[in-house]
Amino acid sequence: MARWAIAIHGGAGVDPNLPQHSQEEAKRVLARCLQVGVDLLRAGAQALDVVEAVVRELETDPFFNSGRGSALTRAGTVEMEASIMDGRGRRCGAVSGVSTVKNPVSLARRVMDKSPHSYLAFHGAEEFAREQGLETVDNSYFITEDNVGMLKLAKEAGTILFDYRIPLTGADTCSALAAAAVDSGNHHHKAGMVMNGLPISVYAPETVGCAVVDASGACAAATSTGGLMNKMTGRIGDSPLIGSGTYACGACAVSCTGEGEAIIRCTLARDVAAVMEYKGLPLQQAVDYCVKERLDEGFAGLIAVSSTGEVAYGFNCTGMFRGCATEDGFMEVGIWE
């Protein structure tokens, strides 16, 4: 019998100046959500049910950028996206442009289980959610006061903004963003690392995800996000794209986070499985290879589990909110290296 294992993440690319109280809050949220998965696995739950339940917990907490607390579009609204994949038969479901569904990951699960399709978006996804009787709320439920303030700063600076947890003054934030916009061609700004042309101090995408292998050796993964602050209406990132932000098969399950456009270009999640399948590398070596060799100049991170109960993670940026646990009693949450 296989050993169960679980890994979760809350986004890659963390400000090294993140206040200590925010770091501790992140770890508390990660630990609580990780425990939800551990309890289910100890009770014999299947991997697919576990990843959905854990991501629902992460979507419900406003700390990370998914569900309640999602980043805002230029129009000041929330457009969320999510995906889920079952390694048994590589079944999958995904949604984009969701604005009223309380838990987008559960809608993605319904697309997989209850529709003839793999991906629904915008009005079609919302209509299907209502047909399925999923809980819906007003778009205002997802919007936090902090996000409204950060959207205002992003608009004033004329750029995209990623982190609403860093307590910066309006003038300081706009100054940093304006400088980054001028220097967007470099990956190392005078103030430190730059991602997508922005200083790391305002970059923390905070996508959430979960990868699980259950006691039968079945793998599953799920990913959910609100996207980028001040993004164009209709923008779709890597999180709902099977093979890019999420992938599961007989060998492993993977959930990614970071620069969505870079993850899309290299189909990062699928590449981990491909390297295991075609190069014969074990899980951690496959993760390390893909993070180092496949991202080109992009910055990202990922979590993964194998069908034999291994857990792995990797990232090439400053920190990744993450946690993992295995059947033998090991459990940890972390942010930095």
XYZ file of C-alpha atoms in Angstrom, residues 49-174:
126
model
C -11.752 15.049 -2.257
C -8.815 16.204 -0.150
C -7.430 18.743 -2.642
C -10.881 20.229 -3.127
C -11.514 20.508 0.624
C -8.122 22.080 1.356
C -8.345 24.623 -1.441
C -11.863 25.536 -0.307
C -10.392 26.358 3.106
C -7.697 28.495 1.493
C -10.294 30.264 -0.690
C -12.412 31.106 2.344
C -9.595 32.787 4.286
C -8.942 36.356 3.025
C -5.187 36.241 3.715
C -4.291 34.624 0.398
C -5.321 35.720 -3.081
C -8.146 33.307 -3.891
C -11.864 33.360 -3.201
C -12.527 35.975 -0.526
C -9.636 38.442 -0.632
C -8.966 38.032 -4.359
C -7.115 40.710 -6.296
C -9.206 43.261 -8.192
C -9.450 43.995 -11.892
C -9.065 47.466 -13.353
C -12.829 47.769 -13.008
C -12.649 47.094 -9.266
C -14.313 43.688 -9.526
C -13.120 40.161 -8.783
C -12.594 37.564 -11.539
C -11.405 34.258 -10.105
C -10.092 31.085 -11.708
C -9.404 27.550 -10.562
C -8.645 24.054 -11.768
C -8.613 20.519 -10.416
C -7.199 17.301 -11.838
C -7.547 13.633 -10.986
C -4.470 11.565 -11.798
C -6.675 8.518 -12.309
C -7.490 8.812 -15.993
C -6.256 12.427 -16.042
C -9.746 13.829 -15.664
C -9.842 17.580 -15.137
C -12.045 20.622 -14.704
C -11.312 24.347 -14.827
C -13.064 27.718 -14.631
C -12.149 31.352 -15.353
C -13.847 34.709 -14.967
C -15.894 33.556 -11.969
C -17.356 36.475 -10.014
C -20.081 35.145 -7.696
C -19.203 31.518 -6.904
C -18.031 31.324 -3.291
C -15.605 28.457 -3.943
C -14.321 28.359 -7.528
C -12.442 25.086 -6.965
C -15.738 23.305 -6.304
C -17.132 24.692 -9.541
C -14.081 23.323 -11.343
C -14.828 19.945 -9.729
C -18.414 20.090 -10.987
C -17.204 20.918 -14.498
C -15.114 17.751 -14.360
C -17.758 15.513 -12.793
C -21.054 16.882 -14.073
C -20.420 18.409 -17.510
C -19.197 17.062 -20.864
C -16.454 19.709 -20.854
C -13.148 20.387 -19.142
C -13.194 24.197 -19.007
C -15.930 26.817 -18.611
C -15.472 30.573 -18.340
C -17.294 33.796 -17.457
C -21.073 33.767 -18.046
C -21.122 30.088 -18.991
C -19.294 29.104 -15.811
C -21.601 31.251 -13.668
C -24.713 29.807 -15.304
C -23.453 26.267 -14.792
C -22.770 27.017 -11.106
C -26.375 28.113 -10.631
C -27.639 25.014 -12.421
C -25.552 22.878 -10.075
C -26.840 24.656 -6.989
C -23.429 25.849 -5.825
C -23.337 28.635 -3.251
C -23.089 32.082 -4.817
C -22.583 35.483 -3.207
C -22.460 39.090 -4.329
C -19.134 40.133 -5.857
C -18.639 42.497 -2.914
C -18.116 39.458 -0.625
C -14.715 38.857 -2.208
C -13.545 42.485 -1.966
C -11.539 43.635 1.048
C -10.744 47.167 2.184
C -7.026 46.508 1.731
C -7.556 45.432 -1.871
C -9.525 48.562 -2.695
C -6.672 50.698 -1.371
C -4.027 48.776 -3.284
C -6.025 48.970 -6.503
C -6.124 52.756 -6.100
C -2.329 52.832 -5.726
C -1.876 50.552 -8.723
C -4.058 52.787 -10.891
C -2.193 55.897 -9.785
C 1.092 54.222 -10.712
C -0.353 52.955 -13.991
C 0.779 49.353 -13.480
C -0.156 45.955 -12.074
C 0.247 45.407 -8.353
C 0.511 42.084 -6.602
C 0.739 42.398 -2.828
C -1.933 43.945 -0.638
C -0.389 42.843 2.672
C 2.622 45.190 2.766
C 1.809 48.374 4.747
C 3.351 50.996 2.431
C 2.378 54.638 2.176
C 0.720 55.763 -1.033
C 3.634 58.014 -2.041
C 6.275 55.376 -1.359
C 4.333 52.689 -3.193
C 3.673 54.816 -6.260
